[in-house]
């Protein structure tokens, strides 16, 4: 019996982790449990005594309980003496509802298997009526298997890399809403302005009817735009929902299948970034994951990139106009670089008058922030015919267009919250950072080492070497690790191989050992065991 006519907060200890418990007059305990592991787990548990445990809504918000210690609201806070007792409650194989909170993703209620036993050790103060005669018992706790915990930890770490997966459709959704809002605002303002002008002027009935007919036609066109915009918004919302559902479907049981889908997503992302649009589209269609990849977003960038490669800046300038506020907020120089290049092309064509007019109209507004660049580029009119002046010659080199393409890709990725590097490179670098050693860059690097390939070496070049505090010996023959269970053996010529490899070789050759690298033949009795310190 926990007492009656009371409601107060208690501290409890759950498997060594602090939690808070609320007692009330219904003799139920509603506990919010915090596990300080890589993931935050809120376990909503309801204990009914004497009936069997059952699920019950959670107690007050977990964040508020953590921020405000339970002793602050305890009715016995002012009392000097407190008698503490310990109570151990055993859960006989219930189904525990878990609310997994993954940053930055929110998961709904999941369920652990029903064959798990949980024991919660609660340390509570004496009850308000002073009765603290609850006996103390000792119970054991059965936790999930190590394999399950390892998979959950692995899953948590994997989800931390899925920021781009949700950010891109959300940014596209916001962009669609802003575009529709601007269109409506512009059209409605125009209609209201026309109505006000017509109301203030003295016009005939025929003219008034003509004006009204024109306004009705414009409003009908606005209605069609709104309907089309609404369909686009619903499509973007559906895509966001599909991606959230995909992340929620990840658990320890189907981790292999989920990782396979993620690998395909990473490959599609790489293909789209490398301009293999048709191949990426076919892979996405064959895997039935069109809602999980950003093909339409990359197709938008493809139009601008193709135009820049053809030395056309109009599509890129239109893209800058559509995203002017966000580019200005991020202090982007991309539009200024486009204007400079267009000015350079006018000078290249020796149309100096148009170049000067263009500079006054489009480059002068940037003078406050880019004066040095403008002074240099304005001088190319005088130095264009001098091929020896390298400072100004660089403006006319073809690589300037390649620079604009790369600049656009970076601005495009920042705008949608994408990583500047392909996800495939990021994942590969994460693994290569654990494999990179000085030996990998030597000529005698084994072929089994991924860093023996030049492409992987370039990818791992900016990475630090792996921190190996203890050397690990790998057998040249079996490629297995040499340790206390499979100790190394030293041949008379100084080469070291594993015991397992030498024993198998000796059995096949009547006790004879042949060094695979030097060809030395010796008896197995001549090898000496080496010890790893």
Coordinates of C-alpha atoms in Angstrom, one line a residue:
X1 CA 0.0 0.0 0.0
X2 CA 1.5 3.3 -1.1
X3 CA -0.8 5.7 0.9
X4 CA -3.9 7.6 -0.1
X5 CA -5.1 11.1 -0.8
X6 CA -1.6 12.2 -1.9
X7 CA 0.1 13.1 -5.1
X8 CA 3.8 13.8 -5.0
X9 CA 7.0 13.2 -6.9
X10 CA 9.6 10.6 -6.0
X11 CA 13.1 9.8 -7.2
X12 CA 13.6 6.3 -8.2
X13 CA 16.6 4.3 -9.5
X14 CA 16.1 2.2 -12.6
X15 CA 19.0 -0.1 -13.3
X16 CA 21.4 2.6 -12.1
X17 CA 19.8 5.5 -13.9
X18 CA 17.9 8.3 -12.3
X19 CA 14.2 8.7 -12.9
X20 CA 11.2 10.3 -11.4
X21 CA 8.0 8.7 -10.1
X22 CA 4.6 10.2 -9.3
X23 CA 2.4 8.5 -6.7
X24 CA -1.4 9.2 -6.5
X25 CA -4.4 8.0 -4.6
X26 CA -5.3 5.3 -7.1
X27 CA -2.3 3.2 -6.0
X28 CA -0.7 3.4 -9.4
X29 CA 2.8 4.4 -10.2
X30 CA 3.5 6.3 -13.4
X31 CA 7.2 6.5 -14.0
X32 CA 9.2 8.3 -16.7
X33 CA 12.6 6.7 -17.1
X34 CA 15.6 8.3 -18.7
X35 CA 18.5 6.2 -20.0
X36 CA 21.6 8.4 -20.5
X37 CA 22.9 6.3 -23.5
X38 CA 23.5 7.3 -27.1
X39 CA 19.8 7.4 -27.6
X40 CA 17.2 9.0 -25.2
X41 CA 14.6 6.4 -24.2
X42 CA 11.5 7.4 -22.4
X43 CA 9.9 4.3 -20.9
X44 CA 6.3 4.8 -20.0
X45 CA 5.5 2.3 -17.3
X46 CA 2.3 1.9 -15.3
X47 CA 2.4 -0.4 -12.3
X48 CA -0.9 -1.6 -10.9
X49 CA -0.8 -3.3 -7.5
X50 CA -2.2 -5.9 -7.0
X51 CA -3.4 -6.4 -10.7
X52 CA -0.9 -7.3 -13.5
X53 CA 1.1 -4.4 -14.9
X54 CA -0.6 -2.6 -17.8
X55 CA 0.2 0.4 -20.0
X56 CA -0.9 3.8 -18.8
X57 CA -0.5 7.4 -20.0
X58 CA 2.8 9.0 -19.0
X59 CA 3.2 11.3 -16.0
X60 CA 3.9 15.0 -16.4
X61 CA 6.3 16.0 -19.2
X62 CA 9.7 14.4 -18.9
X63 CA 11.6 17.6 -19.7
X64 CA 9.8 19.4 -16.9
X65 CA 10.6 16.7 -14.4
X66 CA 14.3 16.7 -15.4
X67 CA 14.5 20.5 -15.1
X68 CA 12.7 20.7 -11.8
X69 CA 13.9 18.1 -9.2
X70 CA 11.1 16.2 -7.6
X71 CA 12.1 17.3 -4.1
X72 CA 11.0 20.9 -4.9
X73 CA 7.3 19.8 -5.1
X74 CA 7.5 17.1 -2.4
X75 CA 5.1 17.8 0.5
X76 CA 7.6 16.6 3.0
X77 CA 10.4 18.9 1.8
X78 CA 10.2 21.0 5.0
X79 CA 10.6 18.0 7.3
X80 CA 14.1 17.5 8.7
X81 CA 13.9 13.7 9.2
X82 CA 13.1 11.2 6.5
X83 CA 13.1 7.5 6.6
X84 CA 14.1 5.8 3.4
X85 CA 13.2 2.4 2.4
X86 CA 13.8 0.4 -0.7
X87 CA 11.1 -1.5 -2.7
X88 CA 11.8 -3.9 -5.5
X89 CA 9.0 -4.6 -8.0
X90 CA 9.3 -7.4 -10.5
X91 CA 7.6 -7.1 -13.9
X92 CA 6.4 -10.6 -14.9
X93 CA 7.1 -10.4 -18.7
X94 CA 5.0 -7.4 -19.7
X95 CA 5.0 -5.7 -23.0
X96 CA 6.9 -2.5 -22.3
X97 CA 6.0 0.5 -24.5
X98 CA 9.0 2.6 -25.4
X99 CA 8.9 6.0 -26.8
X100 CA 12.3 6.4 -28.6
X101 CA 13.4 10.0 -29.1
X102 CA 16.1 10.1 -31.7
X103 CA 17.6 13.5 -32.4
X104 CA 16.5 15.0 -34.7
X105 CA 13.8 12.4 -35.4
X106 CA 10.8 11.5 -33.3
X107 CA 9.7 7.9 -33.2
X108 CA 6.3 6.7 -32.1
X109 CA 5.6 3.9 -29.6
X110 CA 7.6 0.8 -30.2
X111 CA 7.4 -2.6 -28.4
X112 CA 10.0 -4.9 -26.9
X113 CA 9.4 -8.6 -27.2
X114 CA 7.1 -10.0 -24.5
X115 CA 9.6 -12.5 -23.3
X116 CA 11.8 -9.9 -21.4
X117 CA 11.7 -9.6 -17.7
X118 CA 12.3 -6.2 -16.1
X119 CA 13.0 -5.4 -12.5
X120 CA 12.9 -1.8 -11.3
X121 CA 14.6 -0.9 -8.0
X122 CA 12.8 2.1 -6.5
X123 CA 14.3 4.1 -3.6
X124 CA 11.4 6.2 -2.1
X125 CA 10.9 8.4 0.9
X126 CA 8.6 7.5 3.7
X127 CA 4.9 8.0 3.0
X128 CA 3.0 11.1 4.1
X129 CA 1.2 9.2 6.9
X130 CA 4.6 8.2 8.4
X131 CA 4.2 4.5 7.6
X132 CA 7.5 3.2 6.3
X133 CA 7.3 -0.4 7.2
X134 CA 7.6 -1.7 3.6
X135 CA 10.0 -4.6 3.6
X136 CA 13.1 -4.6 1.4
X137 CA 13.6 -7.5 -1.0
X138 CA 16.3 -8.3 -3.5
X139 CA 15.4 -9.1 -7.1
X140 CA 17.4 -9.6 -10.3
X141 CA 17.0 -7.9 -13.6
X142 CA 16.9 -9.3 -17.1
X143 CA 18.0 -6.9 -19.8
X144 CA 17.9 -7.2 -23.6
X145 CA 20.6 -9.3 -25.1
X146 CA 23.9 -7.7 -26.0
X147 CA 23.3 -8.2 -29.7
X148 CA 20.0 -6.3 -29.5
X149 CA 21.6 -3.5 -27.6
X150 CA 24.5 -3.3 -30.1
X151 CA 22.1 -3.1 -33.0
X152 CA 20.1 -0.3 -31.3
X153 CA 23.3 1.6 -30.7
X154 CA 24.4 1.1 -34.3
X155 CA 21.0 2.2 -35.5
X156 CA 21.1 5.4 -33.3
X157 CA 24.5 6.3 -34.7
X158 CA 23.3 5.7 -38.3
X159 CA 20.3 8.0 -37.9
X160 CA 22.5 10.9 -36.9
X161 CA 23.7 11.0 -40.5
X162 CA 20.1 11.3 -41.9
X163 CA 19.8 15.1 -41.5
X164 CA 19.9 15.7 -45.2
X165 CA 17.3 13.0 -45.8
X166 CA 14.6 15.0 -44.0
X167 CA 16.0 18.5 -44.6
X168 CA 15.8 18.5 -48.4
X169 CA 12.1 17.7 -48.9
X170 CA 11.2 20.1 -46.0
X171 CA 13.1 23.0 -47.6
X172 CA 11.5 22.2 -50.9
X173 CA 8.1 22.2 -49.2
X174 CA 8.8 25.6 -47.6
X175 CA 9.9 26.9 -51.0
X176 CA 6.7 25.8 -52.6
X177 CA 4.7 27.5 -49.9
X178 CA 6.6 30.7 -50.3
X179 CA 6.2 30.7 -54.1
X180 CA 2.4 30.2 -53.9
X181 CA 2.2 32.9 -51.2
X182 CA 4.1 35.4 -53.3
X183 CA 1.9 34.6 -56.4
X184 CA -1.3 35.1 -54.4
X185 CA -0.1 38.2 -52.7
X186 CA 1.0 39.8 -56.0
X187 CA -2.2 39.0 -57.9
X188 CA -4.5 40.0 -55.1
X189 CA -2.7 43.3 -54.6
X190 CA -3.0 44.0 -58.4
X191 CA -6.7 43.2 -58.4
X192 CA -7.3 45.5 -55.4
X193 CA -5.3 48.3 -57.0
X194 CA -7.4 48.0 -60.2
X195 CA -10.6 48.0 -58.2
X196 CA -9.6 51.1 -56.2
X197 CA -8.6 53.0 -59.4
X198 CA -11.9 52.1 -61.0
X199 CA -13.8 53.2 -57.9
X200 CA -12.1 56.6 -57.9
X201 CA -12.7 57.2 -61.6
X202 CA -15.9 58.2 -63.4
X203 CA -16.4 55.4 -66.0
X204 CA -19.4 54.2 -67.9
X205 CA -21.3 51.1 -67.2
X206 CA -19.8 49.3 -70.2
X207 CA -16.3 50.1 -69.0
X208 CA -17.2 49.0 -65.5
X209 CA -18.5 45.7 -66.9
X210 CA -15.4 45.2 -68.9
X211 CA -13.2 45.9 -65.9
X212 CA -15.2 43.4 -63.8
X213 CA -15.0 40.8 -66.5
X214 CA -11.2 41.3 -66.7
X215 CA -10.9 41.0 -62.9
X216 CA -13.0 37.8 -62.8
X217 CA -10.8 36.3 -65.4
X218 CA -7.7 37.2 -63.4
X219 CA -9.2 35.7 -60.2
X220 CA -10.1 32.5 -62.1
X221 CA -6.6 32.3 -63.2
X222 CA -5.4 32.8 -59.7
X223 CA -7.8 30.0 -58.6
X224 CA -6.2 27.6 -61.1
X225 CA -2.7 28.6 -59.8
X226 CA -3.8 27.9 -56.2
X227 CA -5.2 24.5 -57.1
X228 CA -2.0 23.6 -58.9
X229 CA 0.1 25.0 -56.0
X230 CA -2.1 23.0 -53.5
X231 CA -1.4 19.8 -55.4
X232 CA 2.3 20.5 -55.4
X233 CA 2.2 21.2 -51.6
X234 CA 0.4 17.9 -51.0
X235 CA 3.0 16.1 -53.1
X236 CA 5.8 17.6 -51.0
X237 CA 4.0 16.8 -47.7
X238 CA 3.5 13.2 -48.9
X239 CA 7.2 13.0 -49.6
X240 CA 8.1 14.3 -46.1
X241 CA 5.6 11.8 -44.6
X242 CA 7.1 8.9 -46.6
X243 CA 10.6 9.7 -45.3
X244 CA 9.5 10.0 -41.7
X245 CA 7.8 6.6 -42.0
X246 CA 10.9 5.2 -43.5
X247 CA 13.0 6.3 -40.6
X248 CA 10.4 5.0 -38.1
X249 CA 10.5 1.6 -39.7
X250 CA 14.1 1.2 -38.7
X251 CA 14.5 -1.2 -35.8
X252 CA 16.9 -4.0 -34.7
X253 CA 14.9 -6.7 -36.4
X254 CA 14.9 -5.4 -40.0
X255 CA 18.2 -3.5 -39.7
X256 CA 19.8 -5.4 -42.6
X257 CA 16.9 -4.6 -45.0
X258 CA 16.9 -1.0 -43.9
X259 CA 20.6 -0.6 -44.4
X260 CA 20.2 -2.1 -47.9
X261 CA 17.7 0.6 -48.8
X262 CA 19.9 3.3 -47.4
X263 CA 22.8 2.0 -49.5
X264 CA 20.7 2.4 -52.6
X265 CA 19.7 5.9 -51.5
X266 CA 23.4 6.8 -51.1
X267 CA 24.2 5.4 -54.5
X268 CA 21.4 7.4 -56.1
X269 CA 22.6 10.5 -54.4
X270 CA 26.1 10.0 -55.7
X271 CA 24.9 9.4 -59.3
X272 CA 22.8 12.5 -59.2
X273 CA 25.7 14.6 -58.0
X274 CA 28.0 13.2 -60.6
X275 CA 25.3 14.1 -63.3
X276 CA 24.3 10.4 -64.0
X277 CA 20.7 11.4 -63.9
X278 CA 19.2 8.6 -66.1
X279 CA 21.1 5.9 -64.2
X280 CA 20.1 7.3 -60.8
X281 CA 16.4 7.5 -61.9
X282 CA 16.4 3.9 -63.1
X283 CA 17.9 2.6 -59.8
X284 CA 15.3 4.6 -57.8
X285 CA 12.4 3.3 -60.0
X286 CA 13.6 -0.3 -59.8
X287 CA 14.0 -0.1 -56.0
X288 CA 10.6 1.6 -55.6
X289 CA 12.0 4.5 -53.6
X290 CA 11.2 7.6 -55.7
X291 CA 9.9 9.4 -52.5
X292 CA 13.2 8.7 -50.7
X293 CA 15.5 10.4 -53.2
X294 CA 15.8 14.0 -54.5
X295 CA 15.7 13.5 -58.2
X296 CA 13.5 16.5 -59.0
X297 CA 15.7 18.7 -56.9
X298 CA 18.8 17.7 -58.8
X299 CA 17.0 18.0 -62.1
X300 CA 16.4 21.7 -61.2
X301 CA 20.1 22.1 -60.7
X302 CA 20.8 20.2 -64.0
X303 CA 19.1 23.0 -66.0
X304 CA 21.4 25.7 -64.5
X305 CA 24.5 23.6 -64.8
X306 CA 23.9 22.7 -68.4
X307 CA 23.3 26.4 -69.2
X308 CA 26.6 27.4 -67.5
X309 CA 28.5 24.8 -69.4
X310 CA 27.1 26.4 -72.5
X311 CA 28.3 29.8 -71.2
X312 CA 24.8 31.1 -70.6
X313 CA 24.0 32.9 -67.3
X314 CA 20.3 33.6 -67.8
X315 CA 19.0 30.5 -66.0
X316 CA 21.5 30.9 -63.2
X317 CA 20.4 34.6 -62.7
X318 CA 16.7 33.5 -62.7
X319 CA 17.6 30.9 -60.0
X320 CA 19.3 33.7 -58.0
X321 CA 16.2 35.9 -58.3
X322 CA 13.9 33.1 -57.1
X323 CA 16.1 32.6 -54.0
X324 CA 17.3 36.1 -53.5
X325 CA 16.4 36.5 -49.9
X326 CA 18.0 33.3 -48.8
X327 CA 21.2 33.9 -50.8
X328 CA 21.4 37.4 -49.3
X329 CA 20.9 36.0 -45.8
X330 CA 23.8 33.6 -46.4
X331 CA 26.0 36.4 -47.9
X332 CA 26.4 34.6 -51.1
X333 CA 28.6 36.0 -53.9
X334 CA 27.3 33.8 -56.6
X335 CA 25.1 36.4 -58.3
X336 CA 27.9 38.9 -58.2
X337 CA 30.2 36.3 -59.9
X338 CA 27.6 35.8 -62.6
X339 CA 27.3 39.5 -63.3
X340 CA 31.1 39.8 -63.5
X341 CA 31.3 37.0 -66.0
X342 CA 28.6 38.5 -68.1
X343 CA 30.6 41.8 -68.1
X344 CA 33.7 39.9 -69.1
X345 CA 31.9 38.3 -72.0
X346 CA 30.9 41.8 -73.3
X347 CA 34.5 42.9 -73.1
X348 CA 35.6 39.8 -74.8
X349 CA 33.3 40.6 -77.7
X350 CA 34.8 44.1 -77.7
X351 CA 31.4 45.7 -77.1
X352 CA 32.8 48.2 -74.7
X353 CA 29.9 50.6 -74.6
X354 CA 27.4 47.9 -73.6
X355 CA 29.9 46.6 -71.1
X356 CA 30.1 50.0 -69.4
X357 CA 26.4 50.4 -69.4
X358 CA 26.0 46.9 -68.0
X359 CA 28.5 47.6 -65.2
X360 CA 26.7 50.8 -64.2
X361 CA 23.4 49.0 -64.0
X362 CA 24.2 45.7 -62.5
X363 CA 27.7 45.9 -60.9
X364 CA 27.4 49.3 -59.2
X365 CA 25.0 48.1 -56.5
X366 CA 27.7 45.7 -55.3
X367 CA 30.4 48.4 -54.9
X368 CA 29.9 48.6 -51.1
X369 CA 30.9 45.0 -50.5
X370 CA 33.0 44.1 -53.6
X371 CA 35.0 47.2 -54.5
X372 CA 38.4 45.4 -54.9
X373 CA 37.0 42.8 -57.3
X374 CA 35.2 45.5 -59.3
X375 CA 38.3 47.7 -59.6
X376 CA 40.2 44.7 -61.0
X377 CA 37.5 43.7 -63.5
X378 CA 36.9 47.2 -64.7
X379 CA 40.6 47.4 -65.7
X380 CA 40.3 44.6 -68.2
X381 CA 38.9 47.0 -70.8
X382 CA 42.4 48.6 -71.0
X383 CA 44.5 45.4 -70.5
X384 CA 42.6 42.9 -72.6
X385 CA 44.9 43.3 -75.6
X386 CA 48.0 42.7 -73.4
X387 CA 48.5 38.9 -73.1
X388 CA 51.5 39.3 -70.7
X389 CA 49.4 40.7 -67.9
X390 CA 48.5 37.6 -65.9
X391 CA 46.4 39.5 -63.4
X392 CA 43.8 40.4 -66.0
X393 CA 44.3 37.5 -68.3
X394 CA 42.8 35.0 -65.8
X395 CA 39.4 36.6 -66.3
X396 CA 39.3 35.4 -69.9
X397 CA 40.3 31.8 -69.2
X398 CA 37.7 29.0 -69.9
X399 CA 38.1 27.7 -66.4
X400 CA 36.1 30.6 -65.1
X401 CA 33.0 28.9 -66.3
X402 CA 34.0 25.7 -64.5
X403 CA 34.5 27.8 -61.3
X404 CA 30.9 29.1 -61.7
X405 CA 29.6 25.6 -62.0
X406 CA 31.3 24.5 -58.8
X407 CA 30.2 27.7 -57.1
X408 CA 26.6 27.0 -58.1
X409 CA 26.7 23.4 -56.8
X410 CA 27.9 24.7 -53.4
X411 CA 25.3 27.3 -53.1
X412 CA 22.6 24.9 -54.2
X413 CA 23.6 22.3 -51.6
X414 CA 23.7 25.0 -48.9
X415 CA 20.3 26.2 -49.9
X416 CA 18.7 22.8 -49.4
X417 CA 20.8 21.7 -46.4
X418 CA 22.8 19.1 -48.3
X419 CA 26.3 18.1 -47.6
X420 CA 28.9 19.6 -50.0
X421 CA 30.4 16.2 -50.5
X422 CA 28.4 13.2 -51.8
X423 CA 27.1 10.9 -49.0
X424 CA 29.1 8.0 -50.5
X425 CA 32.4 9.9 -49.9
X426 CA 31.4 10.7 -46.4
X427 CA 30.6 7.1 -45.5
X428 CA 33.7 5.8 -47.2
X429 CA 35.9 8.3 -45.4
X430 CA 34.4 7.3 -42.1
X431 CA 35.6 3.7 -42.7
X432 CA 38.9 4.7 -44.2
X433 CA 39.8 6.8 -41.2
X434 CA 39.9 3.6 -39.2
X435 CA 42.1 1.8 -41.8
X436 CA 44.6 4.5 -42.7
X437 CA 48.1 3.7 -41.6
X438 CA 51.5 4.8 -42.9
X439 CA 51.9 1.2 -44.4
X440 CA 48.9 1.9 -46.7
X441 CA 51.0 4.3 -48.7
X442 CA 54.0 2.1 -49.2
X443 CA 54.6 -0.1 -52.3
X444 CA 54.4 -3.4 -50.4
X445 CA 50.8 -2.6 -49.2
X446 CA 48.7 -5.8 -49.4
X447 CA 46.0 -6.0 -52.1
X448 CA 43.4 -6.8 -49.4
X449 CA 43.8 -3.3 -48.0
X450 CA 41.3 -0.9 -49.6
X451 CA 43.9 1.9 -49.4
X452 CA 46.1 0.0 -51.9
X453 CA 43.9 1.5 -54.6
X454 CA 44.8 5.0 -55.8
X455 CA 41.2 6.2 -55.7
X456 CA 40.8 5.3 -52.0
X457 CA 44.2 6.9 -51.2
X458 CA 43.1 10.2 -52.7
X459 CA 39.8 10.0 -50.7
X460 CA 41.7 9.3 -47.5
X461 CA 44.4 11.9 -48.1
X462 CA 42.9 14.7 -45.9
X463 CA 42.1 12.2 -43.1
X464 CA 44.4 11.6 -40.1
X465 CA 46.1 8.3 -39.5
X466 CA 44.3 5.7 -37.4
X467 CA 45.2 5.8 -33.8
X468 CA 46.6 2.3 -33.1
X469 CA 47.8 2.2 -29.5
X470 CA 48.8 -1.5 -29.9
X471 CA 50.2 -3.2 -33.0
X472 CA 48.1 -6.0 -34.5
X473 CA 49.8 -8.8 -36.3
X474 CA 48.0 -10.4 -39.3
X475 CA 49.2 -13.6 -40.8
X476 CA 50.5 -13.3 -44.3
X477 CA 49.1 -16.7 -45.2
X478 CA 45.7 -17.0 -43.6
X479 CA 45.0 -13.2 -43.2
X480 CA 43.9 -13.9 -39.7
X481 CA 44.8 -12.0 -36.6
X482 CA 47.7 -13.4 -34.5
X483 CA 46.9 -13.3 -30.8
X484 CA 47.2 -15.5 -27.7
X485 CA 44.8 -18.1 -29.3
X486 CA 46.8 -18.1 -32.5
X487 CA 50.3 -16.9 -31.5
X488 CA 53.0 -15.9 -34.0
X489 CA 55.9 -18.2 -34.9
X490 CA 59.3 -17.0 -36.2
X491 CA 61.1 -18.8 -39.0
X492 CA 64.9 -19.0 -39.1
X493 CA 64.9 -16.3 -41.7
X494 CA 63.1 -13.9 -39.4
X495 CA 59.7 -14.0 -41.1
X496 CA 56.7 -14.4 -38.8
X497 CA 53.5 -16.4 -39.5
X498 CA 50.6 -17.7 -37.4
X499 CA 50.7 -21.0 -35.6
X500 CA 47.6 -22.2 -37.4
X501 CA 49.1 -21.6 -40.8
X502 CA 52.4 -23.3 -40.0
X503 CA 50.7 -26.3 -38.4
X504 CA 48.5 -26.9 -41.4
X505 CA 51.6 -26.5 -43.7
X506 CA 53.6 -29.0 -41.6
X507 CA 50.8 -31.6 -41.7
X508 CA 50.6 -31.4 -45.5
X509 CA 54.4 -31.6 -46.0
X510 CA 55.6 -34.1 -43.3
X511 CA 56.7 -31.5 -40.9
X512 CA 58.4 -29.3 -43.4
X513 CA 57.8 -25.5 -43.6
X514 CA 58.3 -23.4 -46.7
X515 CA 58.4 -19.7 -46.4
X516 CA 56.0 -18.3 -49.0
X517 CA 58.1 -15.1 -49.5
X518 CA 61.7 -16.3 -49.6
X519 CA 61.3 -20.0 -50.4
X520 CA 63.3 -21.2 -47.3
X521 CA 62.5 -24.8 -46.3
X522 CA 62.9 -25.8 -42.6
X523 CA 61.5 -28.2 -40.1
X524 CA 58.5 -27.2 -37.9
X525 CA 60.7 -27.9 -34.8
X526 CA 63.0 -25.0 -35.9
X527 CA 60.4 -22.3 -35.6
X528 CA 60.3 -20.2 -32.4
X529 CA 57.2 -18.9 -30.7
X530 CA 57.0 -15.1 -30.4
X531 CA 55.3 -13.2 -27.6
X532 CA 53.3 -10.0 -28.0
X533 CA 53.9 -7.5 -25.2

